[in-house]
């Protein structure tokens, strides 16, 4: 087992990782930028090292700075959290070359699955269903036109190196396609330093459902059930829940089995997520695989009782999974709401600033993961996620009521600061969400005032 873990991240996920490390008796090292010198994890960790100025490329994305911090502090493992360097195979190889364990999947697996187009081909070869589209990057306008003619509209253009909902463009109008294709390549270059894109058919009315997998280096693998992540704005998740309400048991069984098959088929090691689109009927299709811990992992933890960060660390240390599939028995319903420092009334524009009031919910079966506190200044350099409010209840109806109560208890204020709290609260009250008939169009539906059918879907127990 490791003695010291460096947490190569910031914000709520850095605090969350540090807490599990402390419970395991592991020494923790936090890294921070000048913009994060007052971050909660700096105070929580056993040691903290400043690694650069505010911009991510000169701090949290600087592999040399992070490796040097690990050397100076004697850290023998690095947990990357999510985002930043968490899915960078080159960084994982640098760690290995320096004798430091990267808490994540092998670099070769990350490299293969980090190419979203290549992932489609690999997983299709393993028997997982994928939408019509390309399994290689589309390099030219002529190639793009041929693909569009074959699969039809609407379609979606995605960055090969993308993730987190970024680098995505939906095209419904054939006349706008080539312009959107050129814009997508330029955007991919700007966001990811890689202009390659791929194309697949777009499902207008679909649910976003993902499966949490956990594997070790000895060929053992399990899943921790599924999560519904359909409440999104601009492909960025806002509310997640487990289990996915209303899905037939046989579909869930097929989807979770497919995810484990895919993970074991590529030699995956650690915690990972297989993301699917669920259309009408019994169809589901793989979107992508995320080689890291997900923001929404707490909902899986609450329904299964499994600490995913602990399992990541144990697997990275070379231990076999102590769990088999029969040990995982999801109970009840867990819901997570992302409290972002954003103003929904202005298109979810970030609103960083000093927090003069920061009151969080409490009470039975309420969990809050955050790095915020009264007096904390939310920096403008990073993602706007401030807190994750997570609740558990024996069934979905009680979980929705508990989340509504928890959000009502939240009070975050400061000059110029706005949050998504009221928008999240309105979402919980929306008849489509209450009836569990929502899909990825729900936020647009709310913003346009559409009122589709709201006949209630059955709750799955």
CSV table of C-alpha atoms in Angstrom, one decimal:
chain,number,residue,atom,x,y,z
A,1,UNK,CA,0.0,0.0,0.0
A,2,UNK,CA,1.1,3.6,-0.6
A,3,UNK,CA,2.3,5.8,2.1
A,4,UNK,CA,1.6,9.2,0.5
A,5,UNK,CA,-0.8,10.3,-2.2
A,6,UNK,CA,-0.5,13.5,-4.1
A,7,UNK,CA,-3.8,14.9,-5.3
A,8,UNK,CA,-3.3,16.5,-8.7
A,9,UNK,CA,-6.5,18.4,-8.7
A,10,UNK,CA,-8.5,21.2,-7.0
A,11,UNK,CA,-12.0,22.0,-5.8
A,12,UNK,CA,-14.5,19.6,-4.3
A,13,UNK,CA,-12.9,16.5,-5.9
A,14,UNK,CA,-9.6,17.2,-4.2
A,15,UNK,CA,-11.3,17.5,-0.8
A,16,UNK,CA,-13.3,14.3,-1.5
A,17,UNK,CA,-10.1,12.3,-2.3
A,18,UNK,CA,-8.2,13.7,0.7
A,19,UNK,CA,-11.0,12.5,3.0
A,20,UNK,CA,-10.8,8.9,1.8
A,21,UNK,CA,-7.0,9.0,2.0
A,22,UNK,CA,-7.2,10.2,5.6
A,23,UNK,CA,-9.6,7.3,6.4
A,24,UNK,CA,-7.2,4.9,4.9
A,25,UNK,CA,-4.3,6.3,7.0
A,26,UNK,CA,-2.5,7.7,3.9
A,27,UNK,CA,-0.6,10.9,4.0
A,28,UNK,CA,-1.9,13.5,1.5
A,29,UNK,CA,-0.2,16.2,-0.6
A,30,UNK,CA,-2.3,18.9,-2.1
A,31,UNK,CA,-1.1,21.0,-5.1
A,32,UNK,CA,-2.5,24.5,-5.7
A,33,UNK,CA,-2.2,27.5,-7.9
A,34,UNK,CA,-1.8,31.0,-6.7
A,35,UNK,CA,-5.6,31.5,-7.4
A,36,UNK,CA,-6.3,28.5,-5.0
A,37,UNK,CA,-4.0,29.4,-2.1
A,38,UNK,CA,-7.1,29.7,0.2
A,39,UNK,CA,-8.7,26.5,-1.1
A,40,UNK,CA,-10.1,24.1,1.5
A,41,UNK,CA,-7.9,21.2,0.4
A,42,UNK,CA,-4.8,23.3,1.2
A,43,UNK,CA,-5.9,23.3,4.8
A,44,UNK,CA,-7.1,19.7,4.9
A,45,UNK,CA,-4.0,18.0,3.4
A,46,UNK,CA,-0.9,17.0,5.4
A,47,UNK,CA,1.2,19.1,3.0
A,48,UNK,CA,0.5,21.5,0.2
A,49,UNK,CA,2.7,22.7,-2.7
A,50,UNK,CA,2.2,25.7,-4.9
A,51,UNK,CA,2.7,24.6,-8.5
A,52,UNK,CA,2.1,27.8,-10.5
A,53,UNK,CA,-0.1,30.7,-11.3
A,54,UNK,CA,-3.9,30.7,-11.9
A,55,UNK,CA,-4.1,29.6,-15.5
A,56,UNK,CA,-4.5,25.8,-15.7
A,57,UNK,CA,-1.9,25.3,-18.4
A,58,UNK,CA,0.7,26.7,-16.0
A,59,UNK,CA,-0.4,24.8,-12.9
A,60,UNK,CA,-2.9,21.9,-12.9
A,61,UNK,CA,-2.1,21.0,-16.5
A,62,UNK,CA,1.7,21.3,-15.9
A,63,UNK,CA,3.0,17.7,-15.7
A,64,UNK,CA,6.6,18.9,-14.8
A,65,UNK,CA,5.3,21.0,-11.9
A,66,UNK,CA,3.2,18.2,-10.5
A,67,UNK,CA,5.9,15.5,-10.8
A,68,UNK,CA,8.4,17.9,-9.1
A,69,UNK,CA,5.9,18.4,-6.3
A,70,UNK,CA,5.6,14.6,-5.9
A,71,UNK,CA,9.4,14.2,-5.8
A,72,UNK,CA,9.9,16.9,-3.2
A,73,UNK,CA,7.2,15.5,-0.9
A,74,UNK,CA,8.0,11.9,-1.4
A,75,UNK,CA,4.6,11.0,-2.7
A,76,UNK,CA,4.5,7.5,-4.1
A,77,UNK,CA,1.1,7.8,-5.9
A,78,UNK,CA,-0.8,10.5,-7.7
A,79,UNK,CA,-4.6,10.6,-7.8
A,80,UNK,CA,-5.7,12.8,-10.7
A,81,UNK,CA,-9.3,13.2,-9.8
A,82,UNK,CA,-11.3,14.2,-13.0
A,83,UNK,CA,-10.5,16.7,-15.7
A,84,UNK,CA,-7.0,18.2,-16.0
A,85,UNK,CA,-4.5,15.3,-16.4
A,86,UNK,CA,-6.9,12.5,-15.3
A,87,UNK,CA,-7.1,11.0,-18.8
A,88,UNK,CA,-3.7,12.0,-20.2
A,89,UNK,CA,-1.8,8.8,-21.1
A,90,UNK,CA,1.5,10.7,-21.4
A,91,UNK,CA,1.2,12.0,-17.9
A,92,UNK,CA,0.5,8.4,-16.6
A,93,UNK,CA,3.7,7.2,-18.5
A,94,UNK,CA,5.7,10.1,-16.9
A,95,UNK,CA,4.5,9.0,-13.5
A,96,UNK,CA,5.6,5.4,-14.2
A,97,UNK,CA,9.0,6.5,-15.4
A,98,UNK,CA,9.5,8.3,-12.1
A,99,UNK,CA,8.4,5.4,-10.0
A,100,UNK,CA,5.1,7.0,-9.1
A,101,UNK,CA,1.9,5.1,-9.3
A,102,UNK,CA,-0.8,6.8,-11.4
A,103,UNK,CA,-4.2,6.0,-9.8
A,104,UNK,CA,-6.1,5.2,-13.0
A,105,UNK,CA,-6.1,2.8,-16.0
A,106,UNK,CA,-3.0,1.8,-17.9
A,107,UNK,CA,-1.7,4.5,-20.3
A,108,UNK,CA,-2.3,2.3,-23.4
A,109,UNK,CA,-5.9,1.8,-22.5
A,110,UNK,CA,-6.3,5.5,-21.9
A,111,UNK,CA,-4.8,6.3,-25.2
A,112,UNK,CA,-7.1,3.9,-27.0
A,113,UNK,CA,-10.3,5.0,-25.3
A,114,UNK,CA,-9.3,8.7,-25.3
A,115,UNK,CA,-9.7,8.6,-29.1
A,116,UNK,CA,-13.6,8.7,-29.1
A,117,UNK,CA,-13.8,7.6,-32.7
A,118,UNK,CA,-11.4,4.7,-32.2
A,119,UNK,CA,-13.4,3.8,-29.1
A,120,UNK,CA,-16.5,3.3,-31.2
A,121,UNK,CA,-14.7,0.8,-33.4
A,122,UNK,CA,-13.1,-1.1,-30.5
A,123,UNK,CA,-16.4,-1.4,-28.6
A,124,UNK,CA,-18.4,-2.4,-31.7
A,125,UNK,CA,-15.8,-5.2,-32.2
A,126,UNK,CA,-16.6,-6.4,-28.7
A,127,UNK,CA,-20.3,-6.5,-29.4
A,128,UNK,CA,-21.4,-3.2,-27.9
A,129,UNK,CA,-24.1,-1.3,-29.9
A,130,UNK,CA,-23.0,2.1,-31.4
A,131,UNK,CA,-24.9,4.6,-33.5
A,132,UNK,CA,-24.3,4.9,-37.3
A,133,UNK,CA,-21.2,7.0,-37.9
A,134,UNK,CA,-17.4,6.9,-38.3
A,135,UNK,CA,-14.8,4.9,-36.3
A,136,UNK,CA,-12.0,7.2,-37.6
A,137,UNK,CA,-11.5,10.9,-37.7
A,138,UNK,CA,-13.1,12.7,-40.6
A,139,UNK,CA,-10.3,14.8,-42.1
A,140,UNK,CA,-11.8,16.5,-45.1
A,141,UNK,CA,-15.0,18.2,-46.3
A,142,UNK,CA,-15.4,15.7,-49.0
A,143,UNK,CA,-15.2,12.8,-46.5
A,144,UNK,CA,-17.6,14.7,-44.2
A,145,UNK,CA,-20.2,15.1,-47.0
A,146,UNK,CA,-20.0,11.4,-47.8
A,147,UNK,CA,-20.6,10.4,-44.2
A,148,UNK,CA,-23.5,12.8,-43.8
A,149,UNK,CA,-25.1,11.5,-47.0
A,150,UNK,CA,-24.8,7.9,-45.6
A,151,UNK,CA,-26.1,8.4,-42.1
A,152,UNK,CA,-28.5,11.3,-42.6
A,153,UNK,CA,-29.6,14.2,-40.5
A,154,UNK,CA,-29.7,15.2,-37.7
A,155,UNK,CA,-26.1,14.3,-36.9
A,156,UNK,CA,-23.6,15.3,-34.3
A,157,UNK,CA,-20.0,16.3,-34.8
A,158,UNK,CA,-17.7,15.5,-31.9
A,159,UNK,CA,-14.0,16.1,-31.1
A,160,UNK,CA,-12.0,12.9,-31.1
A,161,UNK,CA,-10.1,14.2,-28.0
A,162,UNK,CA,-13.2,15.7,-26.4
A,163,UNK,CA,-15.0,15.0,-23.1
A,164,UNK,CA,-17.1,16.6,-20.5
A,165,UNK,CA,-19.7,17.8,-23.0
A,166,UNK,CA,-17.2,20.1,-24.8
A,167,UNK,CA,-16.4,20.0,-28.5
A,168,UNK,CA,-19.8,18.9,-29.6
A,169,UNK,CA,-22.0,20.4,-32.4
A,170,UNK,CA,-25.5,19.1,-33.4
A,171,UNK,CA,-26.4,19.7,-37.1
A,172,UNK,CA,-30.0,19.5,-38.3
A,173,UNK,CA,-29.8,21.6,-41.4
A,174,UNK,CA,-27.8,20.0,-44.3
A,175,UNK,CA,-27.1,23.5,-45.7
A,176,UNK,CA,-25.2,24.4,-42.5
A,177,UNK,CA,-23.3,21.2,-42.3
A,178,UNK,CA,-19.9,22.1,-43.9
A,179,UNK,CA,-19.8,25.4,-42.0
A,180,UNK,CA,-20.4,23.5,-38.7
A,181,UNK,CA,-17.8,20.9,-39.7
A,182,UNK,CA,-15.2,23.6,-40.1
A,183,UNK,CA,-16.2,25.3,-36.9
A,184,UNK,CA,-16.1,22.0,-35.0
A,185,UNK,CA,-12.5,21.3,-36.1
A,186,UNK,CA,-11.4,24.8,-35.2
A,187,UNK,CA,-13.1,24.5,-31.8
A,188,UNK,CA,-11.5,21.1,-31.2
A,189,UNK,CA,-8.1,22.6,-31.9
A,190,UNK,CA,-8.7,25.4,-29.5
A,191,UNK,CA,-10.1,23.3,-26.7
A,192,UNK,CA,-8.0,20.1,-26.9
A,193,UNK,CA,-5.0,21.0,-29.2
A,194,UNK,CA,-6.3,18.4,-31.6
A,195,UNK,CA,-8.6,19.3,-34.6
A,196,UNK,CA,-9.8,15.8,-35.4
A,197,UNK,CA,-13.5,15.2,-35.3
A,198,UNK,CA,-15.9,12.3,-35.9
A,199,UNK,CA,-19.5,12.1,-36.9
A,200,UNK,CA,-22.4,10.0,-35.7
A,201,UNK,CA,-26.2,10.0,-36.0
A,202,UNK,CA,-27.9,12.3,-33.4
A,203,UNK,CA,-30.9,11.1,-31.4
A,204,UNK,CA,-33.3,14.0,-30.8
A,205,UNK,CA,-35.2,12.4,-27.9
A,206,UNK,CA,-32.9,10.3,-25.9
A,207,UNK,CA,-31.8,9.7,-22.3
A,208,UNK,CA,-28.2,9.8,-21.2
A,209,UNK,CA,-27.6,6.7,-19.1
A,210,UNK,CA,-24.1,5.6,-17.9
A,211,UNK,CA,-22.8,2.5,-16.1
A,212,UNK,CA,-20.1,2.6,-13.4
A,213,UNK,CA,-17.6,-0.2,-13.7
A,214,UNK,CA,-14.8,-1.3,-11.4
A,215,UNK,CA,-12.0,-3.7,-12.5
A,216,UNK,CA,-8.6,-4.9,-11.3
A,217,UNK,CA,-5.4,-6.0,-13.1
A,218,UNK,CA,-6.3,-9.7,-12.6
A,219,UNK,CA,-9.3,-9.7,-15.0
A,220,UNK,CA,-12.0,-9.2,-12.4
A,221,UNK,CA,-14.7,-6.7,-13.1
A,222,UNK,CA,-18.1,-5.6,-11.7
A,223,UNK,CA,-20.6,-2.8,-12.3
A,224,UNK,CA,-22.2,-0.6,-9.7
A,225,UNK,CA,-25.4,0.0,-11.5
A,226,UNK,CA,-26.5,2.8,-13.8
A,227,UNK,CA,-27.0,6.5,-13.5
A,228,UNK,CA,-29.3,8.8,-15.4
A,229,UNK,CA,-27.6,12.0,-16.5
A,230,UNK,CA,-30.3,13.4,-18.8
A,231,UNK,CA,-30.7,16.8,-17.2
A,232,UNK,CA,-28.1,18.8,-19.1
A,233,UNK,CA,-27.4,22.3,-20.6
A,234,UNK,CA,-25.2,22.4,-23.6
A,235,UNK,CA,-24.2,18.8,-23.0
A,236,UNK,CA,-23.1,19.6,-19.4
A,237,UNK,CA,-24.8,17.6,-16.7
A,238,UNK,CA,-26.8,19.4,-14.0
A,239,UNK,CA,-28.7,16.6,-12.2
A,240,UNK,CA,-27.8,12.9,-12.0
A,241,UNK,CA,-29.6,10.0,-10.3
A,242,UNK,CA,-29.3,6.3,-9.6
A,243,UNK,CA,-30.9,4.1,-10.6
A,244,UNK,CA,-32.2,5.4,-13.9
A,245,UNK,CA,-35.9,5.6,-13.4
A,246,UNK,CA,-38.4,3.7,-15.6
A,247,UNK,CA,-35.9,1.6,-17.5
A,248,UNK,CA,-36.9,-2.0,-17.9
A,249,UNK,CA,-34.9,-4.5,-15.9
A,250,UNK,CA,-33.9,-6.5,-19.0
A,251,UNK,CA,-32.5,-3.3,-20.7
A,252,UNK,CA,-30.5,-2.4,-17.6
A,253,UNK,CA,-29.1,-6.0,-17.4
A,254,UNK,CA,-28.0,-5.8,-21.0
A,255,UNK,CA,-26.4,-2.4,-20.6
A,256,UNK,CA,-24.5,-3.2,-17.4
A,257,UNK,CA,-23.3,-6.5,-18.9
A,258,UNK,CA,-22.1,-4.7,-22.0
A,259,UNK,CA,-20.2,-2.2,-20.0
A,260,UNK,CA,-18.3,-4.9,-18.0
A,261,UNK,CA,-17.7,-6.8,-21.2
A,262,UNK,CA,-16.2,-3.7,-22.8
A,263,UNK,CA,-14.0,-2.9,-19.8
A,264,UNK,CA,-12.6,-6.4,-19.5
A,265,UNK,CA,-12.2,-6.6,-23.3
A,266,UNK,CA,-9.8,-3.7,-23.4
A,267,UNK,CA,-7.9,-4.6,-20.2
A,268,UNK,CA,-9.3,-1.7,-18.2
A,269,UNK,CA,-8.1,-1.3,-14.6
A,270,UNK,CA,-9.8,0.9,-12.0
A,271,UNK,CA,-13.0,2.9,-12.0
A,272,UNK,CA,-14.5,3.9,-15.3
A,273,UNK,CA,-17.8,4.9,-16.9
A,274,UNK,CA,-19.5,3.7,-20.0
A,275,UNK,CA,-21.9,6.3,-21.3
A,276,UNK,CA,-25.0,5.3,-23.4
A,277,UNK,CA,-27.8,7.0,-25.2
A,278,UNK,CA,-31.2,5.3,-24.7
A,279,UNK,CA,-33.7,5.9,-27.5
A,280,UNK,CA,-37.2,4.6,-28.0
A,281,UNK,CA,-38.0,0.9,-27.3
A,282,UNK,CA,-35.2,-1.3,-26.0
A,283,UNK,CA,-32.4,0.3,-28.0
A,284,UNK,CA,-29.3,1.8,-26.4
A,285,UNK,CA,-26.0,2.9,-28.0
A,286,UNK,CA,-22.5,3.5,-26.6
A,287,UNK,CA,-21.4,7.1,-26.7
A,288,UNK,CA,-18.0,7.0,-25.0
A,289,UNK,CA,-15.9,5.6,-22.2
A,290,UNK,CA,-14.5,7.9,-19.5
A,291,UNK,CA,-11.3,6.6,-18.0
A,292,UNK,CA,-11.6,8.4,-14.7
A,293,UNK,CA,-13.8,9.1,-11.7
A,294,UNK,CA,-17.0,11.0,-12.7
A,295,UNK,CA,-18.3,14.1,-11.0
A,296,UNK,CA,-21.5,12.2,-10.3
A,297,UNK,CA,-19.9,9.2,-8.7
A,298,UNK,CA,-21.5,9.9,-5.2
A,299,UNK,CA,-24.9,8.7,-6.4
A,300,UNK,CA,-23.5,5.3,-7.1
A,301,UNK,CA,-21.7,5.3,-3.8
A,302,UNK,CA,-24.9,6.1,-1.9
A,303,UNK,CA,-27.0,3.4,-3.5
A,304,UNK,CA,-24.3,0.7,-3.2
A,305,UNK,CA,-22.3,1.7,-0.1
A,306,UNK,CA,-19.0,1.4,-2.1
A,307,UNK,CA,-16.4,4.1,-1.7
A,308,UNK,CA,-15.1,4.4,-5.3
A,309,UNK,CA,-12.0,6.4,-4.4
A,310,UNK,CA,-11.0,3.8,-1.9
A,311,UNK,CA,-11.5,1.1,-4.5
A,312,UNK,CA,-9.4,3.1,-7.0
A,313,UNK,CA,-6.5,3.3,-4.5
A,314,UNK,CA,-6.7,-0.4,-3.6
A,315,UNK,CA,-6.7,-1.5,-7.2
A,316,UNK,CA,-3.9,0.9,-8.1
A,317,UNK,CA,-1.9,-0.6,-5.2
A,318,UNK,CA,-2.2,-4.0,-6.8
A,319,UNK,CA,-4.9,-5.5,-4.7
A,320,UNK,CA,-7.6,-7.7,-6.1
A,321,UNK,CA,-11.2,-6.6,-6.0
A,322,UNK,CA,-12.7,-7.6,-2.7
A,323,UNK,CA,-16.1,-7.4,-4.2
A,324,UNK,CA,-17.9,-9.6,-6.7
A,325,UNK,CA,-21.1,-8.8,-8.5
A,326,UNK,CA,-23.3,-10.6,-6.0
A,327,UNK,CA,-21.9,-8.3,-3.3
A,328,UNK,CA,-23.3,-5.2,-5.0
A,329,UNK,CA,-26.9,-4.7,-4.2
A,330,UNK,CA,-28.2,-1.2,-5.0
A,331,UNK,CA,-30.8,0.1,-2.6
A,332,UNK,CA,-33.1,3.1,-2.9
A,333,UNK,CA,-32.5,6.2,-5.0
A,334,UNK,CA,-29.8,8.8,-4.9
A,335,UNK,CA,-29.9,12.2,-6.6
A,336,UNK,CA,-27.1,14.7,-7.2
A,337,UNK,CA,-27.6,18.4,-8.0
A,338,UNK,CA,-24.6,20.4,-9.2
A,339,UNK,CA,-24.6,23.8,-7.5
A,340,UNK,CA,-22.6,25.9,-10.0
A,341,UNK,CA,-21.6,29.5,-9.7
A,342,UNK,CA,-23.5,30.5,-12.8
A,343,UNK,CA,-26.4,32.6,-13.8
A,344,UNK,CA,-29.1,30.6,-15.7
A,345,UNK,CA,-30.9,33.9,-16.5
A,346,UNK,CA,-27.9,34.9,-18.6
A,347,UNK,CA,-27.3,31.7,-20.4
A,348,UNK,CA,-25.4,30.1,-17.5
A,349,UNK,CA,-22.6,32.5,-17.6
A,350,UNK,CA,-20.1,32.0,-14.7
A,351,UNK,CA,-20.3,34.4,-11.9
A,352,UNK,CA,-17.1,34.1,-9.8
A,353,UNK,CA,-16.6,36.2,-6.7
A,354,UNK,CA,-16.3,36.3,-2.9
A,355,UNK,CA,-18.9,34.3,-1.0
A,356,UNK,CA,-20.3,36.4,1.9
A,357,UNK,CA,-22.8,33.7,2.8
A,358,UNK,CA,-22.5,30.0,2.4
A,359,UNK,CA,-25.1,27.9,4.1
A,360,UNK,CA,-25.4,24.3,3.2
A,361,UNK,CA,-28.1,21.7,3.8
A,362,UNK,CA,-27.9,18.9,6.3
A,363,UNK,CA,-30.2,16.4,7.9
A,364,UNK,CA,-30.9,12.7,7.2
A,365,UNK,CA,-29.2,11.1,4.2
A,366,UNK,CA,-27.9,14.4,2.8
A,367,UNK,CA,-24.3,14.7,1.6
A,368,UNK,CA,-22.5,17.8,0.3
A,369,UNK,CA,-19.2,17.7,-1.5
A,370,UNK,CA,-17.7,21.2,-1.7
A,371,UNK,CA,-14.6,23.2,-1.3
A,372,UNK,CA,-16.5,26.4,-0.6
A,373,UNK,CA,-16.9,28.4,2.6
A,374,UNK,CA,-18.0,31.8,3.7
A,375,UNK,CA,-15.3,34.2,2.8
A,376,UNK,CA,-14.0,32.0,0.0
A,377,UNK,CA,-13.3,33.8,-3.3
A,378,UNK,CA,-14.4,31.7,-6.3
A,379,UNK,CA,-11.7,32.1,-8.9
A,380,UNK,CA,-12.5,32.9,-12.5
A,381,UNK,CA,-9.9,30.5,-13.9
A,382,UNK,CA,-11.7,27.2,-13.5
A,383,UNK,CA,-14.9,25.3,-13.8
A,384,UNK,CA,-17.9,26.9,-12.1
A,385,UNK,CA,-18.8,23.8,-9.9
A,386,UNK,CA,-19.0,24.9,-6.3
A,387,UNK,CA,-20.8,22.1,-4.5
A,388,UNK,CA,-22.6,18.8,-5.2
A,389,UNK,CA,-25.7,18.3,-3.1
A,390,UNK,CA,-26.5,14.6,-2.9
A,391,UNK,CA,-29.4,12.8,-1.2
A,392,UNK,CA,-30.6,9.2,-0.7
A,393,UNK,CA,-34.0,7.9,0.1
A,394,UNK,CA,-35.8,4.5,-0.1
A,395,UNK,CA,-37.6,5.5,-3.4
A,396,UNK,CA,-37.4,8.2,-6.0
A,397,UNK,CA,-40.5,10.1,-4.8
A,398,UNK,CA,-38.9,10.6,-1.3
A,399,UNK,CA,-35.5,11.3,-2.9
A,400,UNK,CA,-36.9,14.2,-5.0
A,401,UNK,CA,-38.7,15.6,-1.9
A,402,UNK,CA,-35.5,15.3,0.1
A,403,UNK,CA,-33.5,17.1,-2.6
A,404,UNK,CA,-36.1,19.8,-2.8
A,405,UNK,CA,-35.8,20.4,0.9
A,406,UNK,CA,-32.0,20.3,0.7
A,407,UNK,CA,-31.9,22.9,-2.0
A,408,UNK,CA,-34.3,25.1,-0.1
A,409,UNK,CA,-31.7,25.1,2.7
A,410,UNK,CA,-28.9,26.2,0.5
A,411,UNK,CA,-28.0,29.9,0.6
A,412,UNK,CA,-25.0,31.1,-1.3
A,413,UNK,CA,-24.5,34.9,-1.7
A,414,UNK,CA,-21.8,37.4,-2.6
A,415,UNK,CA,-21.4,40.5,-4.8
A,416,UNK,CA,-22.2,39.5,-8.3
A,417,UNK,CA,-22.5,35.8,-7.4
A,418,UNK,CA,-25.4,33.8,-8.8
A,419,UNK,CA,-25.9,30.0,-8.6
A,420,UNK,CA,-28.0,27.3,-10.3
A,421,UNK,CA,-29.9,26.6,-7.1
A,422,UNK,CA,-33.2,28.1,-8.1
A,423,UNK,CA,-33.0,26.6,-11.6
A,424,UNK,CA,-32.3,23.1,-10.1
A,425,UNK,CA,-35.2,23.6,-7.8
A,426,UNK,CA,-37.5,24.4,-10.7
A,427,UNK,CA,-36.2,21.4,-12.5
A,428,UNK,CA,-37.2,19.1,-9.6
A,429,UNK,CA,-40.8,20.6,-9.8
A,430,UNK,CA,-41.1,20.2,-13.6
A,431,UNK,CA,-43.8,17.6,-14.4
A,432,UNK,CA,-41.5,15.8,-16.9
A,433,UNK,CA,-38.9,15.3,-14.2
A,434,UNK,CA,-41.4,14.4,-11.5
A,435,UNK,CA,-42.9,11.8,-13.9
A,436,UNK,CA,-39.4,10.5,-14.9
A,437,UNK,CA,-40.3,11.1,-18.6
A,438,UNK,CA,-37.5,13.6,-19.2
A,439,UNK,CA,-34.7,13.3,-21.7
A,440,UNK,CA,-31.7,15.4,-22.7
A,441,UNK,CA,-34.1,18.1,-24.1
A,442,UNK,CA,-35.6,18.9,-20.7
A,443,UNK,CA,-33.6,22.1,-20.1
A,444,UNK,CA,-34.4,23.4,-23.5
A,445,UNK,CA,-38.1,22.5,-22.9
A,446,UNK,CA,-38.0,24.5,-19.7
A,447,UNK,CA,-36.4,27.5,-21.4
A,448,UNK,CA,-38.9,27.4,-24.3
A,449,UNK,CA,-42.0,26.6,-22.2
A,450,UNK,CA,-43.0,23.5,-24.1
A,451,UNK,CA,-45.4,21.1,-22.3
A,452,UNK,CA,-45.1,17.6,-23.7
A,453,UNK,CA,-47.0,14.6,-22.4
A,454,UNK,CA,-46.4,13.9,-18.7
A,455,UNK,CA,-47.9,10.5,-18.1
A,456,UNK,CA,-45.9,9.0,-15.3
A,457,UNK,CA,-43.3,6.3,-16.0
A,458,UNK,CA,-43.2,3.3,-13.6
A,459,UNK,CA,-40.7,3.5,-10.8
A,460,UNK,CA,-38.1,0.7,-10.8
A,461,UNK,CA,-37.4,-0.9,-7.4
